[in-house]
mmCIF file of C-alpha atoms and ligand atoms in Angstrom:
data_model
loop_
_atom_site.group_PDB
_atom_site.id
_atom_site.type_symbol
_atom_site.label_atom_id
_atom_site.label_comp_id
_atom_site.label_asym_id
_atom_site.label_seq_id
_atom_site.Cartn_x
_atom_site.Cartn_y
_atom_site.Cartn_z
ATOM 1 C CA MET A 1 119.680 99.220 94.290
ATOM 2 C CA PRO A 2 116.838 101.779 94.490
ATOM 3 C CA SER A 3 113.726 100.070 95.706
ATOM 4 C CA HIS A 4 110.410 101.029 97.201
ATOM 5 C CA VAL A 5 108.265 99.007 99.531
ATOM 6 C CA VAL A 6 104.525 98.722 99.088
ATOM 7 C CA THR A 7 102.665 97.674 102.214
ATOM 8 C CA THR A 8 98.978 96.815 102.035
ATOM 9 C CA ALA A 9 96.648 94.997 104.394
ATOM 10 C CA THR A 10 97.605 91.657 102.887
ATOM 11 C CA GLU A 11 101.026 92.054 101.285
ATOM 12 C CA THR A 12 104.414 93.707 101.501
ATOM 13 C CA TYR A 13 106.611 93.751 98.422
ATOM 14 C CA THR A 14 109.369 95.721 96.814
ATOM 15 C CA CYS A 15 109.487 97.573 93.514
ATOM 16 C CA THR A 16 113.089 97.663 92.346
ATOM 17 C CA VAL A 17 114.342 100.065 89.691
ATOM 18 C CA GLN A 18 117.615 98.844 88.203
ATOM 19 C CA ASN A 19 119.160 98.662 84.751
ATOM 20 C CA GLY A 20 119.310 95.029 83.652
ATOM 21 C CA ILE A 21 116.987 93.678 86.331
ATOM 22 C CA SER A 22 114.567 92.221 83.777
ATOM 23 C CA ALA A 23 117.226 89.577 83.071
ATOM 24 C CA GLN A 24 117.364 88.541 86.751
ATOM 25 C CA ILE A 25 113.816 87.312 87.364
ATOM 26 C CA ARG A 26 115.070 84.039 88.863
ATOM 27 C CA ASP A 27 116.609 85.904 91.818
ATOM 28 C CA PHE A 28 113.208 87.249 92.809
ATOM 29 C CA LEU A 29 111.088 84.083 92.664
ATOM 30 C CA PRO A 30 109.348 83.033 95.870
ATOM 31 C CA ALA A 31 111.006 80.261 97.870
ATOM 32 C CA LYS A 32 109.783 76.830 96.680
ATOM 33 C CA ALA A 33 108.432 78.263 93.451
ATOM 34 C CA GLY A 34 107.259 75.627 91.010
ATOM 35 C CA LYS A 35 107.039 76.174 87.284
ATOM 36 C CA VAL A 36 107.286 79.764 86.082
ATOM 37 C CA PHE A 37 104.830 80.932 83.402
ATOM 38 C CA VAL A 38 105.674 84.151 81.605
ATOM 39 C CA VAL A 39 102.784 86.035 80.030
ATOM 40 C CA THR A 40 104.146 88.237 77.257
ATOM 41 C CA THR A 41 103.363 89.449 73.751
ATOM 42 C CA PRO A 42 105.162 87.962 70.722
ATOM 43 C CA ASP A 43 106.907 91.290 69.920
ATOM 44 C CA VAL A 44 108.338 91.685 73.420
ATOM 45 C CA HIS A 45 109.212 87.982 73.602
ATOM 46 C CA GLN A 46 111.237 88.244 70.429
ATOM 47 C CA LEU A 47 113.173 91.233 71.798
ATOM 48 C CA TYR A 48 113.879 89.730 75.218
ATOM 49 C CA ALA A 49 113.841 85.952 74.694
ATOM 50 C CA SER A 50 117.243 85.636 76.363
ATOM 51 C CA HIS A 51 115.813 87.102 79.594
ATOM 52 C CA LEU A 52 113.150 84.394 79.675
ATOM 53 C CA ALA A 53 115.254 81.309 78.970
ATOM 54 C CA GLY A 54 114.157 78.293 80.983
ATOM 55 C CA PHE A 55 110.644 79.601 81.693
ATOM 56 C CA GLU A 56 107.370 78.508 80.136
ATOM 57 C CA VAL A 57 106.256 81.316 77.830
ATOM 58 C CA LEU A 58 102.570 81.998 77.170
ATOM 59 C CA HIS A 59 101.772 84.352 74.316
ATOM 60 C CA TYR A 60 99.155 86.997 74.829
ATOM 61 C CA PRO A 61 98.305 88.390 71.384
ATOM 62 C CA GLY A 62 98.473 92.008 72.624
ATOM 63 C CA GLY A 63 96.145 94.940 72.135
ATOM 64 C CA GLU A 64 93.202 96.328 74.066
ATOM 65 C CA PRO A 65 90.541 94.305 72.120
ATOM 66 C CA ASN A 66 92.200 91.069 73.311
ATOM 67 C CA LYS A 67 92.136 92.095 76.961
ATOM 68 C CA ARG A 68 89.157 89.832 77.565
ATOM 69 C CA LEU A 69 88.167 87.051 79.930
ATOM 70 C CA SER A 70 88.167 84.503 77.095
ATOM 71 C CA VAL A 71 91.869 85.151 76.538
ATOM 72 C CA VAL A 72 92.586 84.674 80.248
ATOM 73 C CA GLU A 73 90.761 81.340 80.110
ATOM 74 C CA THR A 74 92.857 80.256 77.124
ATOM 75 C CA LEU A 75 96.049 81.156 78.991
ATOM 76 C CA ALA A 76 94.854 79.249 82.072
ATOM 77 C CA ASP A 77 94.107 76.170 79.934
ATOM 78 C CA GLN A 78 97.621 76.403 78.493
ATOM 79 C CA MET A 79 99.114 76.643 81.975
ATOM 80 C CA LEU A 80 97.290 73.546 83.120
ATOM 81 C CA ALA A 81 98.251 71.615 79.994
ATOM 82 C CA ARG A 82 101.896 72.455 80.674
ATOM 83 C CA GLY A 83 101.806 71.198 84.230
ATOM 84 C CA ALA A 84 100.888 74.208 86.351
ATOM 85 C CA ASP A 85 99.814 73.692 89.957
ATOM 86 C CA ARG A 86 99.419 75.776 93.120
ATOM 87 C CA SER A 87 103.184 76.280 93.375
ATOM 88 C CA SER A 88 103.370 77.877 89.933
ATOM 89 C CA VAL A 89 104.320 81.514 89.499
ATOM 90 C CA VAL A 90 103.190 83.926 86.804
ATOM 91 C CA VAL A 91 105.512 86.587 85.430
ATOM 92 C CA ALA A 92 103.795 89.422 83.550
ATOM 93 C CA PHE A 93 106.492 90.649 81.155
ATOM 94 C CA GLY A 94 105.322 93.503 78.938
ATOM 95 C CA GLY A 95 103.273 96.674 78.818
ATOM 96 C CA GLY A 96 100.326 97.569 81.003
ATOM 97 C CA ILE A 97 98.000 95.289 79.075
ATOM 98 C CA CYS A 98 100.219 92.276 79.763
ATOM 99 C CA GLY A 99 100.424 93.334 83.397
ATOM 100 C CA ASP A 100 96.654 93.522 83.745
ATOM 101 C CA VAL A 101 96.047 90.212 81.946
ATOM 102 C CA GLY A 102 98.929 88.334 83.579
ATOM 103 C CA GLY A 103 98.047 89.762 86.972
ATOM 104 C CA PHE A 104 94.410 88.745 86.626
ATOM 105 C CA LEU A 105 95.376 85.260 85.430
ATOM 106 C CA ALA A 106 97.535 84.891 88.554
ATOM 107 C CA ALA A 107 94.747 86.273 90.742
ATOM 108 C CA ILE A 108 92.269 83.581 89.713
ATOM 109 C CA PHE A 109 94.364 80.569 88.638
ATOM 110 C CA MET A 110 93.616 77.915 91.286
ATOM 111 C CA ARG A 111 92.268 80.799 93.408
ATOM 112 C CA GLY A 112 95.515 82.687 93.221
ATOM 113 C CA VAL A 113 99.228 82.157 92.564
ATOM 114 C CA PRO A 114 102.022 84.740 92.920
ATOM 115 C CA VAL A 115 102.736 87.163 90.101
ATOM 116 C CA ILE A 116 105.952 89.031 89.431
ATOM 117 C CA GLN A 117 105.416 92.178 87.405
ATOM 118 C CA VAL A 118 108.154 93.053 84.907
ATOM 119 C CA PRO A 119 106.789 96.147 83.163
ATOM 120 C CA THR A 120 108.417 97.032 79.832
ATOM 121 C CA THR A 121 106.641 100.262 78.858
ATOM 122 C CA LEU A 122 107.221 103.503 80.714
ATOM 123 C CA LEU A 123 103.499 103.715 81.496
ATOM 124 C CA ALA A 124 103.548 100.272 83.072
ATOM 125 C CA GLN A 125 106.777 100.989 84.981
ATOM 126 C CA VAL A 126 105.590 104.193 86.613
ATOM 127 C CA ASP A 127 101.927 103.323 86.965
ATOM 128 C CA ALA A 128 100.230 100.057 85.993
ATOM 129 C CA ALA A 129 102.663 97.564 87.546
ATOM 130 C CA VAL A 130 102.555 99.133 90.999
ATOM 131 C CA GLY A 131 99.409 98.816 93.070
ATOM 132 C CA GLY A 132 97.905 95.425 92.370
ATOM 133 C CA LYS A 133 95.009 96.382 90.106
ATOM 134 C CA THR A 134 94.421 93.639 87.560
ATOM 135 C CA GLY A 135 91.650 92.912 85.119
ATOM 136 C CA VAL A 136 90.156 92.712 81.666
ATOM 137 C CA ASN A 137 87.579 94.613 79.622
ATOM 138 C CA LEU A 138 83.898 93.900 79.080
ATOM 139 C CA ALA A 139 82.052 94.844 75.873
ATOM 140 C CA GLY A 140 80.441 97.585 77.974
ATOM 141 C CA GLY A 141 83.637 99.193 79.219
ATOM 142 C CA LYS A 142 87.306 99.022 80.119
ATOM 143 C CA ASN A 143 88.673 97.181 83.142
ATOM 144 C CA LEU A 144 85.228 96.237 84.437
ATOM 145 C CA LEU A 145 86.166 92.678 85.374
ATOM 146 C CA GLY A 146 89.094 92.321 87.699
ATOM 147 C CA SER A 147 90.512 92.076 91.166
ATOM 148 C CA PHE A 148 93.218 93.436 93.399
ATOM 149 C CA HIS A 149 96.157 91.040 93.373
ATOM 150 C CA GLN A 150 99.319 92.553 94.769
ATOM 151 C CA PRO A 151 102.472 91.255 93.076
ATOM 152 C CA HIS A 152 105.205 89.273 94.811
ATOM 153 C CA ALA A 153 107.735 91.740 93.373
ATOM 154 C CA VAL A 154 107.957 94.439 90.702
ATOM 155 C CA LEU A 155 111.135 94.518 88.616
ATOM 156 C CA ILE A 156 111.599 97.771 86.719
ATOM 157 C CA ASP A 157 114.346 97.858 84.097
ATOM 158 C CA PRO A 158 114.762 101.295 82.467
ATOM 159 C CA ALA A 159 117.057 99.773 79.819
ATOM 160 C CA VAL A 160 114.185 97.933 78.099
ATOM 161 C CA LEU A 161 112.609 101.263 77.185
ATOM 162 C CA ARG A 162 115.202 101.700 74.443
ATOM 163 C CA SER A 163 113.228 99.366 72.199
ATOM 164 C CA LEU A 164 109.922 101.084 72.911
ATOM 165 C CA PRO A 165 108.411 103.143 70.067
ATOM 166 C CA GLU A 166 109.102 106.811 70.784
ATOM 167 C CA ARG A 167 105.449 107.783 70.879
ATOM 168 C CA GLU A 168 104.775 105.149 73.561
ATOM 169 C CA TYR A 169 107.702 106.493 75.561
ATOM 170 C CA ARG A 170 106.458 110.070 75.381
ATOM 171 C CA ALA A 171 102.941 108.967 76.327
ATOM 172 C CA GLY A 172 104.376 107.375 79.475
ATOM 173 C CA LEU A 173 106.220 110.597 80.287
ATOM 174 C CA PHE A 174 102.881 112.359 80.754
ATOM 175 C CA GLU A 175 102.140 110.034 83.691
ATOM 176 C CA VAL A 176 105.581 110.941 85.065
ATOM 177 C CA ILE A 177 104.700 114.634 84.733
ATOM 178 C CA LYS A 178 101.465 113.836 86.583
ATOM 179 C CA HIS A 179 103.452 112.409 89.490
ATOM 180 C CA GLY A 180 105.548 115.569 89.575
ATOM 181 C CA ILE A 181 102.512 117.840 89.602
ATOM 182 C CA ILE A 182 100.655 115.935 92.312
ATOM 183 C CA ALA A 183 103.519 115.141 94.632
ATOM 184 C CA SER A 184 107.049 116.153 93.706
ATOM 185 C CA PRO A 185 108.414 119.612 92.859
ATOM 186 C CA GLU A 186 111.823 117.933 92.520
ATOM 187 C CA LEU A 187 110.584 115.547 89.832
ATOM 188 C CA PHE A 188 108.750 118.361 88.068
ATOM 189 C CA ALA A 189 111.939 120.455 88.033
ATOM 190 C CA ILE A 190 113.893 117.661 86.305
ATOM 191 C CA LEU A 191 111.168 117.393 83.668
ATOM 192 C CA ALA A 192 111.112 121.166 83.258
ATOM 193 C CA GLU A 193 114.869 121.645 83.033
ATOM 194 C CA ARG A 194 116.236 118.491 81.446
ATOM 195 C CA SER A 195 113.745 117.637 78.715
ATOM 196 C CA ALA A 196 116.465 116.874 76.161
ATOM 197 C CA ASP A 197 118.047 114.310 78.501
ATOM 198 C CA VAL A 198 114.663 112.898 79.437
ATOM 199 C CA LEU A 199 113.684 112.471 75.789
ATOM 200 C CA ALA A 200 117.070 110.949 74.921
ATOM 201 C CA GLN A 201 116.748 108.467 77.821
ATOM 202 C CA HIS A 202 119.939 109.660 79.497
ATOM 203 C CA PRO A 203 120.480 106.685 81.837
ATOM 204 C CA GLU A 204 120.869 108.592 85.118
ATOM 205 C CA VAL A 205 118.036 111.000 84.417
ATOM 206 C CA LEU A 206 115.750 108.196 83.275
ATOM 207 C CA GLU A 207 116.452 106.087 86.340
ATOM 208 C CA LYS A 208 115.847 109.108 88.561
ATOM 209 C CA ILE A 209 112.449 110.050 87.079
ATOM 210 C CA ILE A 210 111.237 106.445 87.115
ATOM 211 C CA ASP A 211 112.468 105.945 90.643
ATOM 212 C CA GLU A 212 110.755 109.095 91.891
ATOM 213 C CA SER A 213 107.496 108.144 90.130
ATOM 214 C CA VAL A 214 107.549 104.664 91.625
ATOM 215 C CA ARG A 215 108.285 106.108 95.059
ATOM 216 C CA ILE A 216 105.202 108.312 94.766
ATOM 217 C CA LYS A 217 102.901 105.597 93.425
ATOM 218 C CA ALA A 218 104.146 103.079 96.017
ATOM 219 C CA GLY A 219 103.535 105.602 98.782
ATOM 220 C CA VAL A 220 100.016 106.397 97.655
ATOM 221 C CA VAL A 221 99.080 102.744 97.195
ATOM 222 C CA SER A 222 100.453 101.831 100.602
ATOM 223 C CA ALA A 223 98.360 104.535 102.215
ATOM 224 C CA ASP A 224 95.205 103.686 100.284
ATOM 225 C CA GLU A 225 95.179 100.277 98.598
ATOM 226 C CA LYS A 226 91.607 100.345 97.327
ATOM 227 C CA GLU A 227 90.994 103.925 96.287
ATOM 228 C CA GLY A 228 89.128 105.146 99.352
ATOM 229 C CA GLY A 229 90.713 108.581 99.341
ATOM 230 C CA LEU A 230 94.347 109.445 98.754
ATOM 231 C CA ARG A 231 94.633 107.163 95.732
ATOM 232 C CA ARG A 232 92.238 109.504 93.940
ATOM 233 C CA ILE A 233 95.009 112.066 93.469
ATOM 234 C CA LEU A 234 96.498 109.645 90.942
ATOM 235 C CA ASN A 235 93.477 110.484 88.790
ATOM 236 C CA TYR A 236 94.851 113.971 88.185
ATOM 237 C CA GLY A 237 94.188 114.808 84.521
ATOM 238 C CA HIS A 238 92.186 111.617 84.096
ATOM 239 C CA THR A 239 88.643 112.979 84.297
ATOM 240 C CA LEU A 240 88.823 114.919 81.058
ATOM 241 C CA GLY A 241 91.421 112.460 79.742
ATOM 242 C CA HIS A 242 88.997 109.546 79.990
ATOM 243 C CA ALA A 243 86.231 111.631 78.400
ATOM 244 C CA LEU A 244 88.524 112.446 75.499
ATOM 245 C CA GLU A 245 89.549 108.815 75.045
ATOM 246 C CA ALA A 246 85.898 107.800 74.935
ATOM 247 C CA GLU A 247 84.866 110.643 72.611
ATOM 248 C CA THR A 248 87.590 109.609 70.154
ATOM 249 C CA ASN A 249 86.662 105.912 70.417
ATOM 250 C CA TYR A 250 90.028 104.978 71.958
ATOM 251 C CA SER A 251 91.534 105.186 68.494
ATOM 252 C CA VAL A 252 93.204 108.603 68.225
ATOM 253 C CA LEU A 253 95.127 109.069 71.455
ATOM 254 C CA LEU A 254 97.353 106.901 73.572
ATOM 255 C CA HIS A 255 96.242 106.939 77.205
ATOM 256 C CA GLY A 256 99.114 109.177 78.306
ATOM 257 C CA GLU A 257 98.326 111.661 75.543
ATOM 258 C CA ALA A 258 94.714 111.863 76.710
ATOM 259 C CA VAL A 259 95.988 112.466 80.250
ATOM 260 C CA ALA A 260 98.187 115.281 78.897
ATOM 261 C CA TYR A 261 95.086 116.982 77.495
ATOM 262 C CA GLY A 262 93.344 116.299 80.793
ATOM 263 C CA MET A 263 96.156 117.940 82.756
ATOM 264 C CA LEU A 264 95.994 121.003 80.495
ATOM 265 C CA ALA A 265 92.256 121.195 81.197
ATOM 266 C CA ALA A 266 92.801 120.733 84.938
ATOM 267 C CA GLY A 267 95.177 123.702 84.825
ATOM 268 C CA HIS A 268 92.574 125.910 83.135
ATOM 269 C CA LEU A 269 89.903 124.741 85.560
ATOM 270 C CA ALA A 270 92.084 125.404 88.611
ATOM 271 C CA VAL A 271 92.792 128.971 87.502
ATOM 272 C CA ARG A 272 89.145 129.581 86.617
ATOM 273 C CA THR A 273 87.954 128.361 90.030
ATOM 274 C CA GLY A 274 90.597 130.265 91.953
ATOM 275 C CA HIS A 275 92.696 127.297 93.078
ATOM 276 C CA LEU A 276 95.869 128.060 91.117
ATOM 277 C CA ASP A 277 97.675 131.186 89.929
ATOM 278 C CA ALA A 278 97.937 131.788 86.190
ATOM 279 C CA ALA A 279 101.763 131.784 86.139
ATOM 280 C CA THR A 280 101.984 128.283 87.672
ATOM 281 C CA ALA A 281 99.308 127.027 85.289
ATOM 282 C CA ALA A 282 101.313 128.427 82.368
ATOM 283 C CA GLU A 283 104.414 126.588 83.624
ATOM 284 C CA LEU A 284 102.472 123.308 83.897
ATOM 285 C CA SER A 285 101.278 123.785 80.348
ATOM 286 C CA ARG A 286 104.761 124.670 79.063
ATOM 287 C CA VAL A 287 106.273 121.506 80.521
ATOM 288 C CA ILE A 288 103.484 119.299 79.157
ATOM 289 C CA HIS A 289 104.115 120.757 75.695
ATOM 290 C CA LEU A 290 107.865 119.999 75.966
ATOM 291 C CA TYR A 291 106.870 116.335 75.597
ATOM 292 C CA GLY A 292 104.380 116.797 72.769
ATOM 293 C CA PRO A 293 103.187 117.082 70.132
ATOM 294 C CA LEU A 294 99.749 115.849 71.105
ATOM 295 C CA PRO A 295 97.731 114.420 68.219
ATOM 296 C CA PRO A 296 94.887 116.781 67.262
ATOM 297 C CA VAL A 297 91.337 115.751 68.134
ATOM 298 C CA PRO A 298 89.192 117.292 65.394
ATOM 299 C CA GLY A 299 85.447 117.164 65.845
ATOM 300 C CA VAL A 300 85.511 116.868 69.629
ATOM 301 C CA THR A 301 83.571 119.671 71.300
ATOM 302 C CA ALA A 302 83.887 121.114 74.779
ATOM 303 C CA GLU A 303 80.171 120.456 75.380
ATOM 304 C CA ALA A 304 80.536 116.799 74.449
ATOM 305 C CA LEU A 305 83.472 116.390 76.822
ATOM 306 C CA ALA A 306 81.768 118.146 79.712
ATOM 307 C CA GLY A 307 78.589 116.165 79.051
ATOM 308 C CA HIS A 308 80.566 112.952 79.121
ATOM 309 C CA ILE A 309 82.140 113.848 82.456
ATOM 310 C CA TYR A 310 78.835 114.600 84.151
ATOM 311 C CA LYS A 311 77.095 111.549 82.724
ATOM 312 C CA ASP A 312 79.972 109.330 83.742
ATOM 313 C CA LYS A 313 80.363 110.605 87.274
ATOM 314 C CA LYS A 314 76.653 110.706 88.082
ATOM 315 C CA THR A 315 76.407 107.001 87.573
ATOM 316 C CA ILE A 316 79.250 106.503 90.037
ATOM 317 C CA GLN A 317 78.455 108.702 92.973
ATOM 318 C CA GLY A 318 76.129 111.505 92.016
ATOM 319 C CA GLN A 319 78.716 114.221 92.472
ATOM 320 C CA THR A 320 81.505 115.362 90.236
ATOM 321 C CA HIS A 321 84.853 115.837 91.853
ATOM 322 C CA PHE A 322 88.025 117.061 90.237
ATOM 323 C CA VAL A 323 91.597 116.702 91.371
ATOM 324 C CA LEU A 324 93.089 120.166 90.954
ATOM 325 C CA ALA A 325 96.642 121.352 91.514
ATOM 326 C CA THR A 326 96.977 124.191 93.982
ATOM 327 C CA ALA A 327 100.757 124.430 93.485
ATOM 328 C CA ILE A 328 103.428 122.236 91.902
ATOM 329 C CA GLY A 329 103.464 119.140 94.100
ATOM 330 C CA GLN A 330 100.095 119.792 95.767
ATOM 331 C CA THR A 331 96.515 118.925 94.942
ATOM 332 C CA GLU A 332 93.059 119.336 96.328
ATOM 333 C CA ILE A 333 89.891 117.352 95.593
ATOM 334 C CA VAL A 334 87.268 119.908 94.615
ATOM 335 C CA ARG A 335 83.549 119.152 94.510
ATOM 336 C CA GLY A 336 80.590 120.969 93.053
ATOM 337 C CA ILE A 337 82.346 122.666 90.126
ATOM 338 C CA PRO A 338 79.719 124.267 87.857
ATOM 339 C CA HIS A 339 79.142 122.703 84.469
ATOM 340 C CA GLU A 340 79.937 126.015 82.692
ATOM 341 C CA ALA A 341 83.417 126.123 84.223
ATOM 342 C CA VAL A 342 84.135 122.626 82.930
ATOM 343 C CA VAL A 343 82.899 123.533 79.454
ATOM 344 C CA ALA A 344 85.081 126.670 79.459
ATOM 345 C CA ALA A 345 88.173 124.749 80.617
ATOM 346 C CA ALA A 346 87.593 122.080 77.964
ATOM 347 C CA ALA A 347 87.150 124.776 75.311
ATOM 348 C CA ALA A 348 90.387 126.503 76.334
ATOM 349 C CA THR A 349 92.198 123.152 76.114
ATOM 350 C CA LEU A 350 90.858 122.278 72.678
ATOM 351 C CA ALA A 351 91.458 125.795 71.274
HETATM 352 N N1 NAD B 401 96.541 98.194 86.568
HETATM 353 C C1 NAD B 401 96.682 99.505 86.604
HETATM 354 O O1 NAD B 401 96.762 100.137 87.666
HETATM 355 C C2 NAD B 401 96.777 100.255 85.304
HETATM 356 C C3 NAD B 401 97.167 101.592 85.304
HETATM 357 C C4 NAD B 401 97.296 102.244 84.087
HETATM 358 C C5 NAD B 401 97.032 101.577 82.904
HETATM 359 N N2 NAD B 401 96.646 100.266 82.937
HETATM 360 C C6 NAD B 401 96.383 99.532 81.680
HETATM 361 O O2 NAD B 401 97.577 99.510 80.918
HETATM 362 C C7 NAD B 401 97.228 99.335 79.544
HETATM 363 C C8 NAD B 401 98.114 100.222 78.690
HETATM 364 O O3 NAD B 401 99.445 99.832 78.881
HETATM 365 P P1 NAD B 401 100.629 100.315 77.920
HETATM 366 O O4 NAD B 401 100.466 101.755 77.640
HETATM 367 O O5 NAD B 401 101.872 99.832 78.528
HETATM 368 O O6 NAD B 401 100.282 99.607 76.536
HETATM 369 P P2 NAD B 401 100.613 98.146 75.964
HETATM 370 O O7 NAD B 401 100.662 97.155 77.037
HETATM 371 O O8 NAD B 401 99.655 97.911 74.857
HETATM 372 O O9 NAD B 401 102.055 98.325 75.327
HETATM 373 C C9 NAD B 401 102.228 99.206 74.233
HETATM 374 C C10 NAD B 401 102.911 98.530 73.051
HETATM 375 O O10 NAD B 401 104.309 98.457 73.277
HETATM 376 C C11 NAD B 401 104.798 97.123 73.073
HETATM 377 N N3 NAD B 401 105.947 96.995 73.984
HETATM 378 C C12 NAD B 401 105.904 96.856 75.327
HETATM 379 N N4 NAD B 401 107.135 96.911 75.839
HETATM 380 C C13 NAD B 401 107.991 97.094 74.810
HETATM 381 C C14 NAD B 401 109.392 97.262 74.716
HETATM 382 N N5 NAD B 401 110.178 97.310 75.810
HETATM 383 N N6 NAD B 401 109.942 97.410 73.477
HETATM 384 C C15 NAD B 401 109.155 97.436 72.377
HETATM 385 N N7 NAD B 401 107.814 97.315 72.404
HETATM 386 C C16 NAD B 401 107.244 97.145 73.613
HETATM 387 C C17 NAD B 401 103.598 96.281 73.385
HETATM 388 O O11 NAD B 401 103.675 94.998 72.822
HETATM 389 C C18 NAD B 401 102.480 97.105 72.789
HETATM 390 O O12 NAD B 401 102.399 96.916 71.398
HETATM 391 C C19 NAD B 401 95.750 99.632 79.443
HETATM 392 O O13 NAD B 401 95.064 98.430 79.196
HETATM 393 C C20 NAD B 401 95.377 100.185 80.806
HETATM 394 O O14 NAD B 401 94.055 99.857 81.167
HETATM 395 C C21 NAD B 401 96.524 99.607 84.118
HETATM 396 ZN ZN1 ZN B 402 96.708 106.945 83.612
#
C-alpha cells in the first residue's frame, strides 16, 4: 500500500494512496475513538453513503461562500447535540473546502479532536488534505481565520475521482503539473508523455501521479510545517494565479486553472530574467496546454495583474519574491524582480 509519512514538530501520520480506501475509514480510527462525525457535502454524501454507514453525518452546504465561521459553529452545535465529547473524531470527506472546514472544526472543538482527511477531489488529494492547514474565510479575504491541525491520517482513494466533474479533475491536474515542475522530472515526464491515460484516469497512471504528488507535498511539509522557507516552493504559479482569481472575482476560473495561468507566466518571467532557457519554458507551456483549455479571462490587463501582485505582497513583507523554475524539477526563489518584467510576463500570458 503506497503511503507517505508526514512528520512535524507535534505529529507523525501517514497519507495512504489506495483504490477503495475511502470505504475503510474504520480501520484508521485512533484507538479508543468515540463517536465519529463525518463532515461532507450533500452531493458527495449521496454518492458515497455506503462508505459512511454507521457514522454520524454532518452536512456542510458546500461552496466557498459557506466556508465561514458561522457554519463551523453550526456544525459544532450539531456535534454536541448528537453526543460528541473529547473522544470524538471528525472525518472530513469531500473536496478541499470540506477538508478546510472539517479540519478547522476538529482543531477547535473542545480545544481539538482528531481529524481524518478523506479528500475526494484531485486538488484535495494532491494538495489541500496534506499539511494540516485548516480554516475559513472572512469577508475581507480567503482563509484568513484558521489554524494548523495535522490530521490523524489521510486516506486518498483515486477511485472516487471517477464521479468528479471533468473540469474539476483537470483543474486538479494543474497542481500535479506544479509538483512535477518544482520537484519531479519523473512525474513531469508522465504528464508530458501519457496525457491521454492521465485524462482517462487510467488506474495505474492515476495512482502513480497522485502518489508522486503526495510524496512531494508530504516531504515539503515535513521539512517546513509552517511555511518558513521550503514550503514556499509550493506557491509556484500561485502569485499571478491568485492575482488572476482576485481580478476575476473568483467567478471565472477554478483555482487550478488560475494556477495554470500563473505557471505560464512564471515560465515567461523565468526566461525574461535569465533563469530558464526558452526551450524548457516552451515544454512547460506545451504540457500545461495538454490539460486545457483554460477559460478565457477577457478584460483582465497585465497592468492590473502586476499591480495586484505588488500591492498584495507589500502588505505582507515589503518585498516581492517569485518562485521560478530553473529546470524541470528545480526552482529558485527570486527577489527584486522589476515591475516591468512582471507586466511583460503577464502580457505574454494573456496574449
Ligand atoms: N488547506 C490547504 O492546504 C489547501 C490547499 C489548497 C486549497 N485549499 C482549499 O480547497 C478549496 C478548494 O477545494 P476543491 O477544489 O476540492 O473544491 P470543492 O471542495 O469545492 O469541491 C469541488 C466540487 O466537487 C464536489 N465533489 C467533491 N468530490 C467529489 C466527487 N468525488 N465526486 C463528485 N463531486 C465531488 C464538491 O461537492 C464541490 O461541488 C478552497 O477553499 C481552497 O482554499 C486548501
Ligand atoms: Zn494551489
